[in-house]
Amino acid sequence: FVDAPNEMQPYDTSGVDNMARAAAVKSGETLNRVIRGWYGLKSAEPERVCGLETSIAYLTTVLNEQGPFDGIFGFSQGKCGLMAGVMCALLENRYEALGKKCAHPPFAFAIIASGYMLSDSKWKHLYERPLSTPSLHMYGILDSYIHVSKSIDLCRVYSQSAELSTHGG
């Protein structure tokens, strides 16, 4: 497993940090840890992200130095699911990751839980062509964080996709 490279601030995680701290206090623990993320939002409308370049460069280094990997699994309220989709697109279409070449071949499969596509105009090109990586997309119908329609939209970008849904979140 790979941890995200960006250190997040409490406002980047919209309440998650406060919930984690409250749970830790309740259990008698202290929560003195760095929260990491794949990207943060500069603005929601229109969507503008920050930190994604750092994450792509970091994952490109991991792929080049520790790979090859057969597949990718992305989970955790969409952001890892989002990164799995971004990396599939970058590898399939042989995009240079911010001037850094990636020697890793496209993945043989992707498993994406609660994934979605970026709507930031800077990154929309990643989803313009169908992706051929065989993929399994898992999502919760009642997910209150990543709406089911966003996960289904990402699933439709893949030409060889399967879906697995639950009624929960």
Short mmCIF file of C-alpha atoms in Angstrom, two decimals, residues 15-114:
data_model
loop_
_atom_site.label_atom_id
_atom_site.label_comp_id
_atom_site.label_asym_id
_atom_site.label_seq_id
_atom_site.Cartn_x
_atom_site.Cartn_y
_atom_site.Cartn_z
CA GLY A 15 -14.88 17.34 9.22
CA VAL A 16 -13.06 14.02 8.94
CA ASP A 17 -10.20 15.31 11.10
CA ASN A 18 -12.63 16.51 13.78
CA MET A 19 -14.51 13.18 13.74
CA ALA A 20 -11.25 11.25 14.08
CA ARG A 21 -10.13 13.44 16.98
CA ALA A 22 -13.51 13.05 18.74
CA ALA A 23 -13.37 9.26 18.34
CA ALA A 24 -9.80 9.17 19.67
CA VAL A 25 -10.69 11.24 22.73
CA LYS A 26 -13.69 9.01 23.41
CA SER A 27 -11.47 5.91 23.32
CA GLY A 28 -8.86 7.55 25.55
CA GLU A 29 -6.27 7.94 22.81
CA THR A 30 -4.61 11.03 21.46
CA LEU A 31 -4.54 11.73 17.77
CA ASN A 32 -1.19 13.24 16.93
CA ARG A 33 -0.76 12.12 13.37
CA VAL A 34 -0.38 13.65 9.98
CA ILE A 35 -3.40 13.30 7.74
CA ARG A 36 -2.44 12.66 4.14
CA GLY A 37 -4.39 13.05 0.93
CA TRP A 38 -4.01 12.69 -2.82
CA TYR A 39 -5.27 16.19 -3.49
CA GLY A 40 -7.19 19.05 -1.95
CA LEU A 41 -9.77 21.44 -3.33
CA LYS A 42 -8.87 25.03 -4.15
CA SER A 43 -12.52 25.65 -4.98
CA ALA A 44 -15.63 23.53 -5.38
CA GLU A 45 -17.47 25.58 -8.03
CA PRO A 46 -15.83 25.37 -10.46
CA GLU A 47 -13.79 22.45 -9.20
CA ARG A 48 -10.10 23.32 -8.93
CA VAL A 49 -7.74 20.86 -7.27
CA CYS A 50 -4.27 21.26 -5.80
CA GLY A 51 -1.66 18.66 -4.97
CA LEU A 52 -2.61 16.22 -7.73
CA GLU A 53 0.62 16.89 -9.59
CA THR A 54 2.60 15.91 -6.49
CA SER A 55 0.60 12.69 -6.17
CA ILE A 56 1.05 11.75 -9.82
CA ALA A 57 4.80 12.38 -9.68
CA TYR A 58 5.03 10.36 -6.46
CA LEU A 59 3.07 7.40 -7.88
CA THR A 60 5.10 7.53 -11.10
CA THR A 61 8.25 7.18 -8.99
CA VAL A 62 6.72 4.26 -7.07
CA LEU A 63 5.76 2.53 -10.33
CA ASN A 64 9.20 3.08 -11.86
CA GLU A 65 11.17 2.04 -8.79
CA GLN A 66 9.00 -0.68 -7.21
CA GLY A 67 6.99 -2.03 -10.14
CA PRO A 68 5.85 -3.61 -12.19
CA PHE A 69 2.47 -4.13 -10.54
CA ASP A 70 -0.27 -6.29 -12.03
CA GLY A 71 -3.11 -4.01 -11.00
CA ILE A 72 -4.29 -1.14 -8.88
CA PHE A 73 -6.82 -0.92 -6.04
CA GLY A 74 -8.19 2.45 -5.02
CA PHE A 75 -10.47 2.98 -2.04
CA SER A 76 -11.28 5.55 0.61
CA GLN A 77 -14.10 7.95 0.03
CA GLY A 78 -13.30 8.36 -3.62
CA LYS A 79 -9.91 10.01 -3.56
CA CYS A 80 -7.94 6.77 -3.83
CA GLY A 81 -10.60 5.53 -6.23
CA LEU A 82 -10.04 8.69 -8.19
CA MET A 83 -6.25 8.19 -8.19
CA ALA A 84 -6.63 4.63 -9.48
CA GLY A 85 -8.58 5.98 -12.45
CA VAL A 86 -6.08 8.78 -13.06
CA MET A 87 -3.17 6.33 -13.07
CA CYS A 88 -4.99 3.93 -15.44
CA ALA A 89 -5.56 6.82 -17.87
CA LEU A 90 -1.98 8.04 -17.60
CA LEU A 91 -0.53 4.56 -18.24
CA GLU A 92 -2.93 3.56 -21.03
CA ASN A 93 -2.56 6.77 -22.97
CA ARG A 94 1.18 7.06 -22.21
CA TYR A 95 0.82 10.61 -20.96
CA GLU A 96 3.98 12.01 -19.50
CA ALA A 97 3.35 12.55 -15.83
CA LEU A 98 4.32 16.19 -15.56
CA GLY A 99 7.46 15.78 -17.61
CA LYS A 100 8.37 12.49 -15.95
CA LYS A 101 8.31 9.37 -18.11
CA CYS A 102 6.77 6.24 -16.67
CA ALA A 103 8.20 2.95 -17.91
CA HIS A 104 5.43 0.91 -16.23
CA PRO A 105 3.03 -0.89 -18.60
CA PRO A 106 -0.72 -0.33 -18.31
CA PHE A 107 -2.32 -2.24 -15.45
CA ALA A 108 -3.88 -5.65 -16.14
CA PHE A 109 -6.82 -4.70 -13.89
CA ALA A 110 -8.23 -1.98 -11.65
CA ILE A 111 -10.47 -2.31 -8.60
CA ILE A 112 -12.05 1.02 -7.76
CA ALA A 113 -14.27 1.64 -4.73
CA SER A 114 -16.25 4.87 -4.56
#
